[in-house]
mmCIF file of C-alpha atoms and ligand atoms in Angstrom:
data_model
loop_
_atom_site.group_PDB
_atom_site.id
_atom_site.type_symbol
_atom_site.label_atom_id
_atom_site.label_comp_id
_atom_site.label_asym_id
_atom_site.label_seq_id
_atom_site.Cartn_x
_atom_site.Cartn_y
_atom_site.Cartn_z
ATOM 1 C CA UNK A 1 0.000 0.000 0.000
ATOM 2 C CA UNK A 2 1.268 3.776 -0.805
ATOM 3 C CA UNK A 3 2.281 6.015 2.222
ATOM 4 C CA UNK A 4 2.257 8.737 -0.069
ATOM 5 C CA UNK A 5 0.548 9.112 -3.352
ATOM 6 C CA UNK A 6 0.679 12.517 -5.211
ATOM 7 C CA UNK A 7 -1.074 12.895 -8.726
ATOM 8 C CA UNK A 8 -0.414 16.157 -10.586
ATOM 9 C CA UNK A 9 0.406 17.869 -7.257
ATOM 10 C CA UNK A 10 0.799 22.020 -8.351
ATOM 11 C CA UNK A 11 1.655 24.966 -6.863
ATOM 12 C CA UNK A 12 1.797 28.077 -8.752
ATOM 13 C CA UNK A 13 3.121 31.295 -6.573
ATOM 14 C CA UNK A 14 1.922 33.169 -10.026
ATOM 15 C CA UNK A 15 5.520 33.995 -10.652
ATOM 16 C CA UNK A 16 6.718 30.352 -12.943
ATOM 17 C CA UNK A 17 7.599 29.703 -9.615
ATOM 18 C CA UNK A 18 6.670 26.272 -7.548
ATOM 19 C CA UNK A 19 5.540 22.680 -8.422
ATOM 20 C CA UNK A 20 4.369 21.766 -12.068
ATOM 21 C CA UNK A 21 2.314 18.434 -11.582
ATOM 22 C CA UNK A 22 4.212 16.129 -9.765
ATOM 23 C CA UNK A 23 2.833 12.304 -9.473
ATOM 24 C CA UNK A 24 4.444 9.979 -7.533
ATOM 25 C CA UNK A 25 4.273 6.762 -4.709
ATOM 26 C CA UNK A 26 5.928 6.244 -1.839
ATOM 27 C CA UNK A 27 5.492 2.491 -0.436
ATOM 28 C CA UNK A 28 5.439 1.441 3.343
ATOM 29 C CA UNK A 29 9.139 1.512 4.745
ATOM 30 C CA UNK A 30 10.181 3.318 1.842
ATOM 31 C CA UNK A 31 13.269 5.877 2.312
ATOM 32 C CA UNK A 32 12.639 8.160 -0.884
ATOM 33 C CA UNK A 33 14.734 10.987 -2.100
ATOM 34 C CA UNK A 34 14.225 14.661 -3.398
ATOM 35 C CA UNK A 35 16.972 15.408 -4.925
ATOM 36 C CA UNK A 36 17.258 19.263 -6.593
ATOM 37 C CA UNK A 37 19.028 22.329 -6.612
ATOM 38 C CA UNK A 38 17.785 25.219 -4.464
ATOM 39 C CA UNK A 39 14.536 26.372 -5.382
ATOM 40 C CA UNK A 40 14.022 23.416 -7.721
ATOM 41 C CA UNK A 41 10.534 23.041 -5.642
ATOM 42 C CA UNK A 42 11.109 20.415 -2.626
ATOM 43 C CA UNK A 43 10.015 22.387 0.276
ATOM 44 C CA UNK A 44 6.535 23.423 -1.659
ATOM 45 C CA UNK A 45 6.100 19.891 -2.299
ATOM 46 C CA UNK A 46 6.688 18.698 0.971
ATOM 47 C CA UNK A 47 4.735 21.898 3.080
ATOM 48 C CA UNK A 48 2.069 20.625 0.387
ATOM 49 C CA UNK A 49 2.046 17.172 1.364
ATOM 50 C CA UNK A 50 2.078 18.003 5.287
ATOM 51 C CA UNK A 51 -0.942 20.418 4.561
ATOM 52 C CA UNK A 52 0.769 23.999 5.125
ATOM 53 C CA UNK A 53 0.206 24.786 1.734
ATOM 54 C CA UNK A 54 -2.725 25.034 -0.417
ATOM 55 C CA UNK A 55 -1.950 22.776 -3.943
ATOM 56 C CA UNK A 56 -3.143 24.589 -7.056
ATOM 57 C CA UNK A 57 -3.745 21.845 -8.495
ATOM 58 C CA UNK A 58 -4.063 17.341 -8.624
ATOM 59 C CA UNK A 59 -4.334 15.822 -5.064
ATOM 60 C CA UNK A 60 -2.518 14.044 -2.772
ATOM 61 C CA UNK A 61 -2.630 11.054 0.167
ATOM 62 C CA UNK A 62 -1.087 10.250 2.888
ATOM 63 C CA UNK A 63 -2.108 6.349 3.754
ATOM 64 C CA UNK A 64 -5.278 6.969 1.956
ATOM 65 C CA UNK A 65 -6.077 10.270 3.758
ATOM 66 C CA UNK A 66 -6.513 13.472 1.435
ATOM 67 C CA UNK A 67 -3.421 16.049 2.380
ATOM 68 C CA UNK A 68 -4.468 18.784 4.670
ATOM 69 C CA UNK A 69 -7.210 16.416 6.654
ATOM 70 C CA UNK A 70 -6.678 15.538 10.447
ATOM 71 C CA UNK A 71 -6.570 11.862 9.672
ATOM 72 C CA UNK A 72 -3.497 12.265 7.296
ATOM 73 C CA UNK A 73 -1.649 14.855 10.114
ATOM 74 C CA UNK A 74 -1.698 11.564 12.611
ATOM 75 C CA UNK A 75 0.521 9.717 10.304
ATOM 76 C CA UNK A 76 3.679 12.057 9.714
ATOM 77 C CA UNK A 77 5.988 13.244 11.283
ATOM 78 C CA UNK A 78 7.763 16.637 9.819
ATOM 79 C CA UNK A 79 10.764 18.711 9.965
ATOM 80 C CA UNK A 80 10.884 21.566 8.306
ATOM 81 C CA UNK A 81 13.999 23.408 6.885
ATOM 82 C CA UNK A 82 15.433 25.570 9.718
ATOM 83 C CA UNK A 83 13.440 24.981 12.370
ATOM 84 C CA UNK A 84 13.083 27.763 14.611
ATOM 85 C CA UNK A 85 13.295 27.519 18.468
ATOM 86 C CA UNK A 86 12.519 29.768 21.090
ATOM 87 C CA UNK A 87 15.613 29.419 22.210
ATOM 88 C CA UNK A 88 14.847 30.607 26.009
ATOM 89 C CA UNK A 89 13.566 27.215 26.700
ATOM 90 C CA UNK A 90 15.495 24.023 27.571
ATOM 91 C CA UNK A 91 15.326 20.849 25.257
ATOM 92 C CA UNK A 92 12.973 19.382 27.465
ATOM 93 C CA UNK A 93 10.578 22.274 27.674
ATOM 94 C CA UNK A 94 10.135 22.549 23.729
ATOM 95 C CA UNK A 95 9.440 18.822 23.388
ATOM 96 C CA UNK A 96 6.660 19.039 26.201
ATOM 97 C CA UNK A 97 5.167 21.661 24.502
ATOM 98 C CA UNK A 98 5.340 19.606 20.827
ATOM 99 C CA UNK A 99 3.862 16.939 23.024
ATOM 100 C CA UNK A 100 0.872 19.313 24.557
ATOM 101 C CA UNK A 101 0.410 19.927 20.276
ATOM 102 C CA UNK A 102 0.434 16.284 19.417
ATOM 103 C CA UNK A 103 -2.307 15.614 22.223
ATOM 104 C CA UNK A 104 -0.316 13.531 23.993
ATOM 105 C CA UNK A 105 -0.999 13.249 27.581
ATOM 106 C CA UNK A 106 1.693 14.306 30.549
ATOM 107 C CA UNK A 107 2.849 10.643 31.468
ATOM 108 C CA UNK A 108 3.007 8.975 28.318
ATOM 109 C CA UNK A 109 4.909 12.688 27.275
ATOM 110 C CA UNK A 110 7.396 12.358 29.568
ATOM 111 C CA UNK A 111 8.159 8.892 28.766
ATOM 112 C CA UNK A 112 8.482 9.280 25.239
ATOM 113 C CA UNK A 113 10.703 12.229 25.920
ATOM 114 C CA UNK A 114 13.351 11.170 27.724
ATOM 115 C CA UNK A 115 13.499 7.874 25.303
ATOM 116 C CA UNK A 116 13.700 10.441 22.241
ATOM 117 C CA UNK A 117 16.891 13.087 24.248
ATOM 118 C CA UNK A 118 18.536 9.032 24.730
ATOM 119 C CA UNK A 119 18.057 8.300 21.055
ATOM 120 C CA UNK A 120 19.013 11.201 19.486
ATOM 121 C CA UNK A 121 21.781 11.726 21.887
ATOM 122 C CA UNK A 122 20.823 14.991 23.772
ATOM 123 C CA UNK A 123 20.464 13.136 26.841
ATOM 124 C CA UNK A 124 20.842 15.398 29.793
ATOM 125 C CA UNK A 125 22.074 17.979 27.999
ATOM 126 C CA UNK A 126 17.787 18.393 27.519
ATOM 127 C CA UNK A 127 18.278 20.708 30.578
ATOM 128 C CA UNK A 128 20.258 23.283 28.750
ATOM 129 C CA UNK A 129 18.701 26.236 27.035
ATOM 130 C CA UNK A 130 18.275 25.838 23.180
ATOM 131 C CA UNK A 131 20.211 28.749 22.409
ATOM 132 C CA UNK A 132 23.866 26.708 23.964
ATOM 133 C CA UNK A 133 22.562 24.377 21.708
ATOM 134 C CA UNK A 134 25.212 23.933 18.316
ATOM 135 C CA UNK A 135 23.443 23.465 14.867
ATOM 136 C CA UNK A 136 23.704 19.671 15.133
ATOM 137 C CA UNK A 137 22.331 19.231 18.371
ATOM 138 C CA UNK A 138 19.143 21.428 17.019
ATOM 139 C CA UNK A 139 18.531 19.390 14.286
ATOM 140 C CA UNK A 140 18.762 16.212 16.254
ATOM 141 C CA UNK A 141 16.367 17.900 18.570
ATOM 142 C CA UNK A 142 13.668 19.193 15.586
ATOM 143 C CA UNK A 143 13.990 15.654 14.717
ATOM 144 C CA UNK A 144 13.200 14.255 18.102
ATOM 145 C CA UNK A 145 10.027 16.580 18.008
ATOM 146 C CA UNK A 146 9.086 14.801 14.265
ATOM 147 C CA UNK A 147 9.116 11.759 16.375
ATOM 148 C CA UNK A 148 7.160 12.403 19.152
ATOM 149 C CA UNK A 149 3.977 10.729 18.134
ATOM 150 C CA UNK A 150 5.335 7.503 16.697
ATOM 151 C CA UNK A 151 4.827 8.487 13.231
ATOM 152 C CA UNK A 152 4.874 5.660 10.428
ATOM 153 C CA UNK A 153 6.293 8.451 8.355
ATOM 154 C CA UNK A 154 8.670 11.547 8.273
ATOM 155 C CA UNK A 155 9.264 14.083 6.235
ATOM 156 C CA UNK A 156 12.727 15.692 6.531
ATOM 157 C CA UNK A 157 13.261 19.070 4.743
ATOM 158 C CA UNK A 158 17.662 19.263 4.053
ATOM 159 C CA UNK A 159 17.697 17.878 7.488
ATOM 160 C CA UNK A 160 21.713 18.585 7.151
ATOM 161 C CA UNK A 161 22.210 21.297 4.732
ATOM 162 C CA UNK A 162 23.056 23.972 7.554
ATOM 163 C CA UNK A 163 25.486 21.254 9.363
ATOM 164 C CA UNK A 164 29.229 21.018 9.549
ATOM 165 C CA UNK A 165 30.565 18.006 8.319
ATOM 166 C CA UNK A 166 30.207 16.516 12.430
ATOM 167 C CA UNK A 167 26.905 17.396 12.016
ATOM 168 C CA UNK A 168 26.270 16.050 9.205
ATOM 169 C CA UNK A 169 27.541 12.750 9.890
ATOM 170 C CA UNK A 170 25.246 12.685 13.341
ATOM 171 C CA UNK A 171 21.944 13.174 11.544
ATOM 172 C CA UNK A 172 22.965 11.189 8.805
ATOM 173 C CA UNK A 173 23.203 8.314 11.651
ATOM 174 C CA UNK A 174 20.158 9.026 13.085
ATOM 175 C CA UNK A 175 18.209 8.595 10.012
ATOM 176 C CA UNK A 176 20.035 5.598 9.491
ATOM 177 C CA UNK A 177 18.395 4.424 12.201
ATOM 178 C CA UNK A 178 14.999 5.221 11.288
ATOM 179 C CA UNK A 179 15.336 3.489 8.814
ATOM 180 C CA UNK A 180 16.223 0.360 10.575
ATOM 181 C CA UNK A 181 13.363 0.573 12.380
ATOM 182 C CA UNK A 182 10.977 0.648 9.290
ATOM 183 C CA UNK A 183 10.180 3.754 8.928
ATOM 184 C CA UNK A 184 8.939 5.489 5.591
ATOM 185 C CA UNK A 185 11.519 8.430 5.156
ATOM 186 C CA UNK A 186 10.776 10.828 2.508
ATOM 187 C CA UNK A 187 14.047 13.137 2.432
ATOM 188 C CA UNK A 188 14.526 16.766 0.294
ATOM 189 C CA UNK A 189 17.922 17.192 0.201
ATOM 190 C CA UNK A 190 20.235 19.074 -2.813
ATOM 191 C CA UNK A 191 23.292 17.193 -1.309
ATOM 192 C CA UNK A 192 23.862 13.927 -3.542
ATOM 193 C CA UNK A 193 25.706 12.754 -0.624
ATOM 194 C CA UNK A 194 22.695 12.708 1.876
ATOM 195 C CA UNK A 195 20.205 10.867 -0.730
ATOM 196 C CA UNK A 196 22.918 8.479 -1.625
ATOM 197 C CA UNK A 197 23.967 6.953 1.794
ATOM 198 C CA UNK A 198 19.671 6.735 2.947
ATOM 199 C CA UNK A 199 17.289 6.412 -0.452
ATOM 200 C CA UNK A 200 16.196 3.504 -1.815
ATOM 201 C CA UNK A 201 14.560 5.383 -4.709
ATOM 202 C CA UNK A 202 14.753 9.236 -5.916
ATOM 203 C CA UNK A 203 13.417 11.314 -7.945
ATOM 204 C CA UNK A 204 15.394 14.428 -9.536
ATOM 205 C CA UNK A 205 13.416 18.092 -9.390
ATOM 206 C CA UNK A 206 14.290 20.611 -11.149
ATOM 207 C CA UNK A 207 12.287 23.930 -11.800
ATOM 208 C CA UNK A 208 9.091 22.241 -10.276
ATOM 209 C CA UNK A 209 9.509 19.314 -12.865
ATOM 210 C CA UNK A 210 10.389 15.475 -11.879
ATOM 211 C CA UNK A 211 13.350 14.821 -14.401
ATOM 212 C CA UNK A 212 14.121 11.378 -13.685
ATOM 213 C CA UNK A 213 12.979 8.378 -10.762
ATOM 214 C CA UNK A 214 14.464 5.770 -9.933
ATOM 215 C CA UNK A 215 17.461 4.263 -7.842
ATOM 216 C CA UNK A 216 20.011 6.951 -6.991
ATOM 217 C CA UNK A 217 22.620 5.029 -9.941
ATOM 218 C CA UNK A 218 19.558 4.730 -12.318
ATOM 219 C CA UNK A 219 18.937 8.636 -11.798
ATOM 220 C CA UNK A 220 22.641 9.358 -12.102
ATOM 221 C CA UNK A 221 22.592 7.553 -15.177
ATOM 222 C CA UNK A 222 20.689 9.328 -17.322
ATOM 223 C CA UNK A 223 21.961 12.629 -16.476
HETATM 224 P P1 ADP B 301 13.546 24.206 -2.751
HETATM 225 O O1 ADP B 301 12.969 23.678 -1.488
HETATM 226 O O2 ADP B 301 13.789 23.146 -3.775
HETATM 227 O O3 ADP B 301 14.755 25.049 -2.510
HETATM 228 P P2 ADP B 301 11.181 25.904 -2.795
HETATM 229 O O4 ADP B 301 10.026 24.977 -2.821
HETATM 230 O O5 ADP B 301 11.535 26.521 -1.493
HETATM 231 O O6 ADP B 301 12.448 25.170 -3.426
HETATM 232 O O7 ADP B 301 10.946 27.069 -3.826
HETATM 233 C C1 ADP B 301 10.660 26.813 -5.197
HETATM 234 C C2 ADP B 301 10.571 28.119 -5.965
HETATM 235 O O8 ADP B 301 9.402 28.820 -5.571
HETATM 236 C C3 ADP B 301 11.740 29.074 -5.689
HETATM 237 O O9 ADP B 301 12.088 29.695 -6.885
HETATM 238 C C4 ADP B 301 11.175 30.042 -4.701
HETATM 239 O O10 ADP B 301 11.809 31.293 -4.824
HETATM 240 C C5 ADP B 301 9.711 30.121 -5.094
HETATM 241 N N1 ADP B 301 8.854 30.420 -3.948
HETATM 242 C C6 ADP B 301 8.826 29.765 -2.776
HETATM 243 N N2 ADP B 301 7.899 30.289 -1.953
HETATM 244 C C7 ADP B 301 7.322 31.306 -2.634
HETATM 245 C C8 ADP B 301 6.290 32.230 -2.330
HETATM 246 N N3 ADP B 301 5.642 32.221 -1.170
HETATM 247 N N4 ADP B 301 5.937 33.127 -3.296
HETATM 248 C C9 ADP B 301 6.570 33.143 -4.467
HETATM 249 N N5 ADP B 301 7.561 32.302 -4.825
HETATM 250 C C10 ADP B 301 7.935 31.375 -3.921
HETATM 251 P P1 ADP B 302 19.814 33.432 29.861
HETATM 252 O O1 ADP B 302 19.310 33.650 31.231
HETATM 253 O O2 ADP B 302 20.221 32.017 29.580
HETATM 254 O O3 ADP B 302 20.850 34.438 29.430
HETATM 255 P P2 ADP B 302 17.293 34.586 29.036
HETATM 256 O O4 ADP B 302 16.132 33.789 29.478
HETATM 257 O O5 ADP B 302 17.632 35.791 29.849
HETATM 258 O O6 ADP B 302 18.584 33.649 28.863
HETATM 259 O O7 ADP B 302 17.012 35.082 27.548
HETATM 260 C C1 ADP B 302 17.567 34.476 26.399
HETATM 261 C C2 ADP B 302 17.094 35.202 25.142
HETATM 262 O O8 ADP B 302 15.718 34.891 24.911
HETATM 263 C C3 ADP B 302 17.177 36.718 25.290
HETATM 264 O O9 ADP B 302 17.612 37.271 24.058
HETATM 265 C C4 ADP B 302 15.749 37.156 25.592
HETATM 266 O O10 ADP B 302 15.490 38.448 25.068
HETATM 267 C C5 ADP B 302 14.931 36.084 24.889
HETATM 268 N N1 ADP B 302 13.669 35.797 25.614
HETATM 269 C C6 ADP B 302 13.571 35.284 26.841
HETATM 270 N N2 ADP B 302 12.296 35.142 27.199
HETATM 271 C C7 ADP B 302 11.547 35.577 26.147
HETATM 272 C C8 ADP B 302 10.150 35.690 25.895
HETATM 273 N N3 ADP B 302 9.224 35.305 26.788
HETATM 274 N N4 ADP B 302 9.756 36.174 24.716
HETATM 275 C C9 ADP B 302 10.673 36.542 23.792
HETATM 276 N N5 ADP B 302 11.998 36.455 23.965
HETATM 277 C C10 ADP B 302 12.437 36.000 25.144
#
């Protein structure tokens, strides 16, 4: 069954500008790349898909759910590119409040907390204020937020575009590990690097047009 299926998915910002019918499926455990160039169209498609953006035009589902509905928000988890933090508050304090978002109530919050600072290796450090946090560390925490509610699926917008190379290699791990646990990952990413250590399967954007889809060699191929 498709975890994401997108037929003729537009967005026109009436400038050329955005997504130009995009179709394609995303199957359960899935880790799919979108690879592209800045402003090639990824984040539309994506803040389409997640429902902060209105399509222009085709439609879209998430497990069967039209894009934008309640039912397909319980089955994603997202994070966007350069995730902003009040940085006043500790680790710990923004993930309670994703949690208070998610619905999720205080105990099974805390829990699930303290498992996610373990797994993406804030650990204690969850005390600290965001703002001693280095880039890494706040990407591993926006991530830990994406993850808060289980999801079956995440979206990751250039998860580690703004990363030093340290950086880089720690969220590249992490979604490693996602993966291992079964996860369907769809990934934006322009680095080739990023796609090519995590995607099964990619597709190649450019100007809000799917070039080419298929495995990362395949794509590279016909270049
Ligand atoms: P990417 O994520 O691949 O870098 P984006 O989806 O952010 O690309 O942007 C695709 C194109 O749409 C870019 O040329 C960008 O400048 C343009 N764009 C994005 N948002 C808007 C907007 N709100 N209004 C007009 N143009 C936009
Ligand atoms: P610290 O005590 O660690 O130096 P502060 O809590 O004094 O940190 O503030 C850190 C930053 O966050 C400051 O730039 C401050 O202006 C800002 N800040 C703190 N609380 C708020 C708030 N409620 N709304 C907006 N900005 C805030």
């Amino acid at each position: 069954q498709a975890v994401i299926e997108a037929r003729g998915l537009s967005k026109d910002y009436g400038n050329g500008r955005g997504c130009r019918g995009i179709t394609l499926s995303v199957g359960t455990g899935e880790a799919f790349g979108f690879l592209g160039p800045n402003g090639a169209g990824k984040s539309t498609f994506v803040k389409m898909l997640v429902g902060l953006i209105q399509p222009t035009g085709g439609n879209a589902e998430i497990m069967g759910h039209a894009v934008g509905s309640l039912e397909a928000r319980r089955h994603f988890g997202y994070l966007p590119e350069l995730y902003r933090y009040q940085e006043w508050l500790s680790g710990e304090e923004v993930l309670e409040l994703h949690a208070k978002l998610c619905g999720l109530d205080r105990h099974t919050a805390k829990k699930r907390i303290r498992e996610l600072l373990d797994q993406v290796g804030i650990g204690l450090r969850g005390r600290d204020r965001v703002k001693h946090y280095s880039k890494g560390m706040q990407q591993r925490l926006g991530l830990a937020c994406a993850l808060l509610n289980d999801p079956q699926l995440v979206f990751l917008d250039e998860p580690s575009s703004a990363l030093d190379p340290i950086g880089r290699m720690e969220v590249r791990k992490l979604l490693q590990q996602l993966r291992q646990q079964g996860k369907t990952i769809f990934l934006n990413s322009h680095l080739l690097e990023d796609v090519e250590l995590l995607c099964d399967r990619v597709a190649l954007l450019n100007n809000g047009n799917i070039l080419h889809t298929g495995t990362v060699t395949e794509v590279l191929q016909e270049k």
